Amino acid sequence: MPVPHSQNVPRSPHMRRDGFDYMRGASVDPPVTKESLSELDLNRIVSDARLRHDLNFEHEIMFRPNTYGVRGLRKKQEEDQYFEALAIEIDYYLTRHKSYPMSPSRQSSIPMAGMRGPVFPLEAARRLSRMLASIRDIVKILVPAAKWQAVDDQFDTDLRMQELEHGICNIAALIEWLGKLLLCSCSPMRDPLVKAMMAKTQSAIESNDVPQLVDAIKDLFAVLETMKLDVANHQIRYLRLYLLEDSIQYEQNQILDRIAAGWSISHERRWFEIGYDHPENEDGFLMFKARVINMIVSHTRGFPSTFTGDHDRLYALQHDFRLCHYHAACVATFRTTLQRLGWKGHLSFQSQVQCMQNIWAVIAGLGEDFKFSTHRAVILQIASEALKVCGKAAVPDYETQAVATRSLQQALDEAGAVKSRVWDELARVVHIEAEIIFDMTPLGILNRYDPGPPIPGEDTRTKELSLDALAKRAAHVIVLHWRVWAPILYNQPAPGTVTPVASATATPEEEMAGRRRQRGSTSSVKVSRPAISPGHGGRHRSKSVSFSSGSDLSQTSEHASAAEYSAEDIAGRQAKRPSL
């Protein structure tokens, strides 16, 4: 890479003494590179086990830039540092060549006045060349192969850096050529972004504005990333049906490879076998359902490693179950308060719903202050609603508040009757839903739980928090997890061994028929409820509802769970691995 001569370098009038120290701390590569976008390549998408698993639950998965949380904040800070350092580097080249068509007339985004000594630190002047190379590499994966030679010619890094060295690089012409190429290759809906980037570049050149030029370069990288995201999202939509129907078998193959590599699942086996001796008249699937429901209602932290792909869903189910419990506790408190106030009339269902909506609005308004406790605002609202029903003053007195507080405390008791009732109802609905979807294909289950387009004015969050919706989500996780892990772990006869449980002559249809007969048995399974401990838990990916399929595959039977894996399966996988 050509670099400026180290002697007699004119100092920028805007240099400061710590400007170049700042440059040394910033990344030399742009925030968007061919390598950072490689996770959106087709081979990475197809081999992404987490993505395949998530496709079973989301009606539309789309890649998007990760701008949330700690990781997103760190990415934003690194991006800002890079472009600030790039502005310094561009300012240096423009200041060095007074005859350059774009001499700086405004202060750079980082002033550099007061720098000691006349020498520019040449080791810091390396972002422009790497930036041009990154733009070239990204553009080549977005345009047809017939355009690659033209891209290489326009973004000849050595040539462009020499032009910058001598002050003859025509930035405006380069950006205009690139913009026209992108307009021919991107989705029409991205045309405004490309045109805005071209206009901003032209304005920056005409006004000799370095910060605006850097903003235009930032917009250029955003356009390139968006175009790559569009390609990846199109590929997901195109391959969605295949990835979904193959997801269970793919996950099983991944698991067997990990076991062959030394992954131990003995702890998960012990978690499943607590109180279960594999008698012939007991249903392992029924036991498994009880285990998962126990995890949801106990809101404990940490799950068996076999649930790695469902951690977020299980934490969300735990949180929403607590909300269902709290809602039921508020209903019980409201009724108890009415009784203590002497109310003996009949309260219509609509009136009760309206009262609970008012109470729920107060809970929702608490935001992060809501801690699943006897919050004073909730107590006041419950007492006020009860007084209004009784036709008394809407401002509750101390005694009424005390009655509501004691009642809510009792209803929120982890070992109380209210939670037990909600728990039993959840288990009942989960059992019904699991029986319905057990023999469905992954696509059939997904379509069954498709909420459809949102209805204007509908409170979708309240609908999602209903116990019925909660049970459906739990059943979805339970059934898919069982299909993946039952033949590998749960249906195996002894801890620490992986041997076949199905007869060698059994067909998939016979296996499924036997499974249905076993599920239809009258045997009961009693599971002791564990001690409850307080506490609960929430890449380019987001959800939207627009996917539908007219395929009749949802009417076929899924036999993946009928396959059993023996020790020979794992031994064969181990044999394929080279010795180290």
XYZ file of C-alpha atoms in Angstrom, residues 6-573:
568
model
C 7.078 10.887 6.670
C 9.012 14.148 6.251
C 7.683 17.623 5.618
C 4.080 16.542 6.075
C 1.953 19.686 6.458
C 0.025 19.727 9.676
C -3.749 20.060 9.571
C -4.938 23.284 11.189
C -7.409 21.143 13.152
C -5.010 18.590 14.710
C -4.916 18.051 18.456
C -2.235 16.260 20.398
C -4.358 13.204 21.308
C -6.004 12.846 17.885
C -3.602 10.174 16.638
C -3.633 8.335 19.948
C -7.380 8.076 19.385
C -6.753 6.680 15.893
C -4.521 3.948 17.243
C -7.355 2.763 19.516
C -9.976 2.516 16.776
C -10.393 -0.498 14.522
C -8.602 -0.422 11.178
C -11.408 -2.395 9.516
C -14.860 -0.979 8.784
C -17.783 -2.223 10.922
C -19.197 -4.134 7.930
C -16.876 -6.493 6.085
C -17.172 -9.587 3.925
C -16.182 -11.660 6.950
C -18.793 -10.095 9.248
C -21.474 -10.782 6.634
C -20.336 -14.381 6.105
C -22.868 -15.618 8.684
C -25.512 -14.647 6.124
C -24.034 -16.921 3.466
C -26.253 -19.731 2.248
C -24.047 -22.532 3.591
C -24.020 -20.908 7.039
C -27.806 -20.531 6.989
C -28.401 -24.149 6.014
C -25.992 -25.454 8.675
C -27.268 -23.181 11.474
C -28.867 -25.614 13.950
C -30.262 -22.802 16.117
C -31.935 -21.213 13.101
C -33.449 -24.523 12.042
C -34.789 -25.021 15.557
C -36.254 -21.503 15.725
C -38.036 -22.023 12.408
C -40.303 -24.463 14.246
C -41.648 -21.645 16.412
C -41.537 -18.459 14.347
C -43.846 -17.833 11.443
C -41.308 -15.514 9.872
C -37.637 -15.226 10.799
C -35.707 -12.346 9.306
C -32.097 -11.314 9.739
C -31.499 -7.745 10.830
C -28.599 -5.746 12.262
C -28.037 -6.410 15.945
C -28.432 -3.014 17.620
C -29.903 -4.114 20.960
C -28.454 -4.916 24.352
C -24.861 -4.723 25.508
C -23.535 -6.240 22.303
C -25.401 -3.716 20.179
C -24.161 -0.815 22.297
C -20.569 -2.007 22.035
C -20.934 -2.398 18.283
C -22.264 1.167 18.033
C -19.346 2.547 20.057
C -16.780 0.702 17.924
C -18.497 1.952 14.773
C -18.405 5.560 15.994
C -14.714 5.260 16.876
C -13.903 3.848 13.460
C -15.631 6.607 11.517
C -14.145 9.318 13.745
C -10.678 7.897 13.025
C -11.545 7.661 9.321
C -12.473 11.345 9.351
C -9.016 12.176 10.734
C -7.348 10.114 8.021
C -9.397 11.717 5.240
C -8.695 15.155 6.703
C -4.975 14.393 6.596
C -4.999 13.537 2.899
C -7.037 16.614 2.039
C -4.859 18.918 4.120
C -1.668 17.518 2.591
C -2.757 18.455 -0.924
C -3.883 22.079 -1.059
C -4.697 21.663 -4.742
C -7.078 18.793 -4.015
C -10.583 19.453 -5.403
C -12.025 19.054 -1.924
C -9.906 21.158 0.414
C -11.301 21.144 3.975
C -13.133 24.344 4.834
C -14.897 23.044 7.941
C -13.583 21.504 11.111
C -13.203 17.703 11.048
C -15.349 15.614 13.345
C -12.299 15.285 15.632
C -10.210 18.480 15.799
C -6.456 17.876 15.911
C -5.063 21.272 16.803
C -1.949 21.425 18.962
C -0.247 18.257 17.768
C 3.429 18.212 18.741
C 5.881 17.720 15.908
C 5.411 17.793 12.134
C 5.261 14.050 11.502
C 1.971 12.188 10.859
C 2.009 8.663 12.385
C 2.063 6.662 9.178
C 1.139 3.367 10.863
C -2.276 4.881 11.593
C -2.958 5.802 7.951
C -4.312 2.453 6.828
C -8.107 2.621 7.042
C -8.782 4.067 3.599
C -7.098 1.226 1.750
C -8.789 -1.435 3.894
C -12.111 0.340 3.520
C -11.843 0.330 -0.292
C -10.939 -3.367 -0.241
C -13.916 -4.157 2.006
C -16.317 -2.267 -0.265
C -14.952 -4.157 -3.267
C -15.302 -7.564 -1.582
C -18.857 -6.908 -0.367
C -20.053 -5.527 -3.694
C -18.737 -8.596 -5.516
C -20.954 -10.904 -3.445
C -23.991 -8.728 -4.214
C -23.683 -8.311 -7.995
C -23.563 -10.859 -10.843
C -20.208 -12.412 -11.683
C -20.213 -10.564 -15.020
C -19.687 -7.316 -13.062
C -16.803 -8.506 -10.927
C -14.041 -7.363 -13.282
C -15.523 -3.877 -13.440
C -15.681 -3.774 -9.651
C -12.035 -4.845 -9.402
C -11.048 -2.129 -11.852
C -12.940 0.633 -10.063
C -11.743 -0.450 -6.616
C -8.123 -1.144 -7.488
C -6.809 -0.379 -4.024
C -3.209 0.351 -5.021
C -4.301 2.683 -7.825
C -6.815 4.556 -5.676
C -4.310 5.032 -2.862
C -1.761 6.399 -5.321
C -4.395 8.821 -6.592
C -5.045 9.916 -3.018
C -1.271 10.286 -2.515
C -1.096 12.719 -5.418
C -4.424 14.419 -4.805
C -6.128 13.309 -8.035
C -8.692 10.747 -6.804
C -12.148 11.547 -8.199
C -14.342 10.511 -5.267
C -17.527 11.854 -6.831
C -17.154 9.761 -9.987
C -16.354 6.614 -7.981
C -19.424 6.960 -5.775
C -21.653 7.780 -8.735
C -20.487 4.658 -10.591
C -21.007 2.505 -7.499
C -24.441 3.980 -6.858
C -25.628 3.169 -10.381
C -24.331 -0.395 -10.020
C -26.177 -0.859 -6.720
C -29.391 0.561 -8.197
C -29.243 -2.149 -10.856
C -28.691 -4.918 -8.275
C -30.673 -4.040 -5.158
C -34.356 -4.395 -4.402
C -36.466 -1.452 -5.680
C -37.442 -0.687 -2.109
C -33.765 0.109 -1.381
C -33.449 2.643 -4.205
C -34.194 5.623 -1.918
C -31.343 4.611 0.410
C -28.863 4.395 -2.468
C -29.983 7.703 -3.976
C -29.811 9.439 -0.586
C -26.260 8.145 -0.110
C -25.237 9.440 -3.561
C -26.828 12.837 -2.909
C -25.117 13.174 0.469
C -21.744 12.338 -1.094
C -22.225 14.937 -3.818
C -23.255 17.572 -1.272
C -20.211 16.812 0.905
C -17.852 17.193 -2.073
C -19.436 20.444 -3.219
C -19.271 21.949 0.277
C -15.857 20.457 1.186
C -17.447 18.888 4.286
C -15.403 15.997 5.728
C -17.934 14.977 8.436
C -20.716 14.819 5.854
C -18.516 12.735 3.551
C -17.866 10.298 6.400
C -21.626 10.153 7.076
C -22.141 9.274 3.412
C -19.577 6.468 3.691
C -21.386 5.231 6.784
C -24.640 5.210 4.791
C -22.889 3.272 2.033
C -21.930 0.481 4.420
C -25.482 0.463 5.796
C -26.815 0.022 2.240
C -24.406 -2.839 1.531
C -25.374 -4.596 4.771
C -29.077 -4.118 4.020
C -28.663 -5.607 0.543
C -26.914 -8.676 1.991
C -29.686 -9.023 4.575
C -32.271 -8.886 1.796
C -30.502 -11.717 -0.027
C -30.305 -13.849 3.139
C -33.958 -13.251 4.032
C -35.008 -14.201 0.509
C -33.022 -17.432 0.807
C -34.712 -18.272 4.122
C -38.153 -17.733 2.606
C -37.237 -19.908 -0.368
C -35.764 -22.744 1.736
C -38.099 -22.428 4.691
C -40.242 -25.502 3.993
C -37.213 -27.745 3.444
C -35.386 -26.459 6.527
C -38.503 -26.845 8.654
C -39.393 -30.391 7.624
C -35.781 -31.537 7.966
C -35.144 -29.766 11.280
C -35.729 -32.732 13.625
C -33.505 -35.145 11.710
C -30.825 -32.456 11.369
C -30.844 -31.730 15.105
C -30.572 -35.433 15.890
C -27.551 -35.794 13.619
C -25.910 -32.791 15.286
C -26.563 -34.266 18.729
C -25.134 -37.667 17.786
C -21.997 -35.984 16.449
C -21.572 -34.141 19.753
C -22.094 -37.330 21.756
C -19.540 -39.119 19.568
C -17.131 -36.269 20.297
C -17.491 -36.833 24.051
C -20.543 -34.818 25.157
C -22.007 -36.408 28.314
C -25.770 -36.241 28.863
C -25.842 -38.334 32.050
C -27.024 -35.348 34.121
C -29.972 -34.819 31.762
C -30.793 -38.515 32.040
C -30.885 -38.259 35.835
C -33.127 -35.185 35.600
C -35.621 -37.196 33.553
C -35.480 -40.361 35.694
C -36.296 -38.828 39.074
C -39.180 -40.963 40.352
C -39.465 -42.892 37.080
C -38.460 -46.582 36.900
C -39.574 -47.249 33.313
C -42.442 -49.645 34.177
C -44.259 -50.896 31.140
C -47.580 -49.399 32.178
C -46.218 -45.878 32.601
C -45.819 -43.347 29.835
C -42.405 -41.717 29.527
C -43.881 -38.856 27.515
C -46.359 -38.133 30.317
C -43.493 -38.035 32.777
C -41.543 -35.729 30.505
C -44.488 -33.328 30.233
C -44.706 -33.194 34.013
C -40.973 -32.438 34.257
C -41.204 -29.495 31.855
C -44.352 -28.107 33.495
C -42.563 -28.284 36.852
C -39.716 -26.216 35.392
C -42.167 -23.608 34.094
C -44.177 -23.161 37.293
C -41.172 -23.279 39.630
C -39.407 -20.429 37.768
C -35.987 -21.797 38.702
C -32.885 -20.567 36.941
C -31.070 -22.996 34.685
C -32.328 -25.872 32.577
C -30.846 -29.173 31.374
C -28.416 -28.651 28.521
C -30.752 -30.530 26.181
C -32.980 -27.414 26.284
C -30.257 -25.053 25.070
C -32.240 -24.030 21.993
C -35.322 -23.276 24.116
C -33.837 -21.353 27.049
C -35.389 -18.041 26.018
C -38.777 -19.661 25.424
C -38.717 -21.412 28.796
C -37.749 -18.214 30.609
C -40.572 -16.404 28.804
C -42.995 -19.177 29.789
C -41.869 -18.914 33.405
C -42.370 -15.171 33.402
C -45.788 -15.377 31.756
C -46.920 -18.119 34.140
C -46.094 -15.814 37.030
C -48.206 -13.138 35.360
C -51.080 -15.627 35.002
C -50.703 -16.524 38.680
C -50.640 -12.840 39.627
C -53.726 -12.161 37.527
C -55.583 -15.044 39.201
C -54.445 -13.737 42.598
C -55.865 -10.300 41.768
C -59.190 -11.889 40.764
C -59.304 -13.851 44.031
C -58.403 -10.724 46.024
C -61.093 -8.707 44.249
C -63.756 -11.306 45.104
C -62.570 -11.626 48.725
C -62.636 -7.852 49.148
C -66.190 -7.732 47.796
C -67.238 -10.369 50.314
C -65.587 -8.502 53.197
C -67.442 -5.344 52.134
C -70.738 -7.209 52.390
C -71.474 -7.506 48.692
C -74.002 -10.275 47.992
C -75.202 -9.297 44.558
C -74.382 -10.798 41.188
C -71.518 -9.270 39.223
C -71.870 -9.759 35.474
C -69.015 -11.268 33.538
C -68.579 -8.045 31.530
C -68.383 -5.953 34.706
C -65.789 -8.286 36.184
C -63.739 -8.135 32.972
C -63.856 -4.328 33.048
C -62.695 -4.238 36.667
C -59.815 -6.612 35.944
C -58.799 -4.594 32.876
C -58.520 -1.507 35.081
C -56.381 -3.442 37.563
C -54.250 -4.895 34.764
C -53.698 -1.404 33.344
C -52.196 -0.351 36.690
C -49.905 -3.399 36.686
C -48.783 -2.663 33.121
C -48.095 0.961 34.074
C -45.688 -0.070 36.823
C -43.147 -1.248 34.246
C -39.878 -2.293 35.854
C -41.228 -1.424 39.329
C -43.562 -4.423 39.141
C -41.971 -7.225 41.186
C -44.826 -9.783 41.482
C -45.543 -8.490 44.979
C -48.295 -6.697 46.899
C -47.578 -3.369 45.239
C -49.455 -0.476 46.860
C -50.787 0.799 43.527
C -52.310 -2.615 42.759
C -53.866 -2.853 46.240
C -55.426 0.596 45.879
C -56.852 -0.234 42.471
C -58.367 -3.540 43.640
C -59.907 -1.873 46.676
C -61.224 1.015 44.576
C -62.863 -1.334 42.051
C -64.503 -3.296 44.877
C -65.839 -0.106 46.465
C -67.268 1.077 43.146
C -69.141 -2.211 42.713
C -70.584 -1.788 46.213
C -71.598 1.782 45.423
C -69.368 3.250 48.109
C -66.702 5.954 48.058
C -64.035 5.267 45.432
C -61.214 6.157 47.845
C -60.490 3.068 49.960
C -59.997 3.494 53.697
C -57.212 1.865 55.695
C -59.306 -1.161 56.697
C -60.308 -1.947 53.110
C -56.690 -1.657 51.980
C -55.610 -3.982 54.808
C -58.198 -6.574 53.773
C -57.026 -6.433 50.135
C -53.359 -6.630 51.159
C -53.829 -9.738 53.318
C -55.925 -11.405 50.640
C -53.363 -10.731 47.888
C -50.522 -11.983 50.064
C -52.355 -15.259 50.631
C -53.246 -15.609 46.951
C -49.605 -15.061 45.935
C -48.349 -17.786 48.288
C -46.223 -20.194 46.260
C -47.801 -23.140 48.070
C -51.287 -21.642 48.104
C -54.535 -22.764 46.549
C -54.531 -20.104 43.802
C -51.212 -21.161 42.331
C -52.159 -24.836 42.654
C -55.354 -24.161 40.708
C -53.512 -22.295 37.934
C -50.869 -25.041 37.850
C -53.476 -27.788 37.469
C -55.277 -25.902 34.723
C -52.016 -25.346 32.847
C -51.168 -29.057 33.071
C -54.655 -30.012 31.857
C -54.536 -27.785 28.773
C -50.931 -28.751 27.990
C -51.953 -32.423 28.054
C -54.826 -31.774 25.626
C -52.690 -29.711 23.254
C -49.814 -32.198 23.316
C -52.159 -35.042 22.383
C -53.546 -33.012 19.474
C -50.203 -32.031 17.950
C -48.205 -35.160 18.805
C -48.572 -36.738 15.362
C -48.485 -33.501 13.351
C -45.577 -32.438 11.182
C -43.525 -29.412 12.292
C -45.226 -27.374 9.567
C -48.643 -28.556 10.699
C -47.926 -27.518 14.296
C -46.604 -24.140 13.196
C -49.674 -23.467 11.061
C -51.961 -24.520 13.917
C -50.461 -21.857 16.133
C -50.363 -19.166 13.449
C -52.049 -16.150 15.086
C -52.824 -14.599 11.706
C -52.691 -10.873 10.980
C -53.326 -8.676 14.035
C -56.836 -7.269 14.428
C -56.901 -3.447 14.704
C -57.416 -2.414 18.300
C -56.840 -5.928 19.671
C -54.687 -6.247 22.796
C -52.348 -8.943 21.497
C -50.224 -8.997 24.668
C -53.243 -9.774 26.886
C -54.230 -12.522 24.438
C -50.724 -14.039 24.620
C -50.860 -14.017 28.443
C -54.008 -16.129 28.636
C -53.477 -19.525 30.248
C -54.715 -21.220 27.077
C -52.086 -19.464 24.930
C -49.423 -20.225 27.535
C -50.308 -23.922 27.476
C -50.127 -24.057 23.680
C -46.655 -22.536 23.686
C -45.526 -25.013 26.352
C -46.993 -27.970 24.458
C -45.176 -26.861 21.309
C -41.822 -26.886 23.113
C -42.558 -30.202 24.831
C -43.594 -32.132 21.722
C -40.753 -30.947 19.490
C -38.172 -31.538 22.216
C -39.516 -35.051 22.770
C -39.308 -35.855 19.063
C -35.668 -34.857 18.944
C -34.472 -36.365 22.211
C -36.754 -39.333 22.961
C -35.016 -41.834 20.636
C -31.582 -40.610 21.726
C -32.056 -40.176 25.481
C -35.478 -40.553 27.090
C -36.515 -43.858 25.485
C -33.198 -45.545 26.254
C -33.479 -48.244 28.954
C -30.509 -47.493 31.174
C -28.428 -44.449 32.199
C -25.156 -43.981 30.367
C -26.004 -46.369 27.526
C -27.498 -45.807 24.122
C -29.205 -48.973 22.897
C -32.203 -49.552 20.694
C -35.612 -49.848 22.370
C -37.652 -50.754 19.306
C -37.663 -54.234 17.840
C -35.680 -54.693 14.680
C -38.804 -55.750 12.818
C -41.009 -52.876 13.967
C -42.075 -50.494 11.229
C -42.512 -46.756 11.860
C -46.284 -47.185 11.600
C -46.244 -49.986 14.213
C -44.023 -47.922 16.479
C -46.356 -44.920 16.299
C -49.422 -47.140 16.810
C -47.841 -48.629 19.921
C -47.006 -45.152 21.115
C -50.623 -44.067 20.749
C -51.856 -47.174 22.607
C -49.455 -46.445 25.420
C -50.580 -42.831 25.638
C -54.169 -44.019 25.755
C -53.605 -46.227 28.815
C -55.365 -45.428 32.061
C -52.205 -45.405 34.140
C -51.635 -42.280 36.147
C -48.384 -40.568 36.891
C -47.899 -38.765 40.176
C -45.156 -36.184 40.301
C -44.237 -34.553 43.582
C -44.081 -30.824 43.322
C -40.605 -29.547 44.108
C -39.849 -26.733 46.478
C -40.400 -23.379 44.794
C -37.668 -20.763 44.820
C -38.333 -17.122 43.872
C -36.830 -15.479 40.801
C -37.491 -15.587 37.079
C -35.931 -14.775 33.682
C -35.858 -12.976 28.210
C -27.890 -11.927 15.260
C -29.367 -10.485 12.836
C -32.855 -11.912 13.615
C -36.449 -10.726 14.237
C -40.056 -11.897 13.943
C -42.981 -10.851 11.765
C -46.183 -12.570 10.780
C -46.588 -13.044 7.066
C -45.659 -16.653 6.278
C -48.280 -19.054 5.013
C -48.035 -22.196 2.968
C -50.504 -23.979 0.789
C -48.495 -27.180 0.880
C -50.361 -30.335 1.827
C -47.327 -31.638 3.700
C -49.042 -30.680 6.947
C -51.401 -33.613 6.399
C -48.610 -36.218 6.324
C -47.283 -38.085 9.345
C -43.967 -37.253 10.953
C -42.039 -40.418 11.774
C -38.763 -38.871 12.865
C -39.472 -39.739 16.489
C -39.844 -43.396 15.570
C -36.160 -43.721 14.672
C -33.991 -45.116 17.421
C -30.257 -44.717 17.780
C -27.990 -47.504 18.949
C -24.469 -47.653 20.261
C -23.389 -48.723 16.764
C -24.659 -45.377 15.416
C -22.378 -43.455 17.728
C -19.469 -45.850 17.253
C -19.752 -45.355 13.504
C -19.594 -41.610 13.944
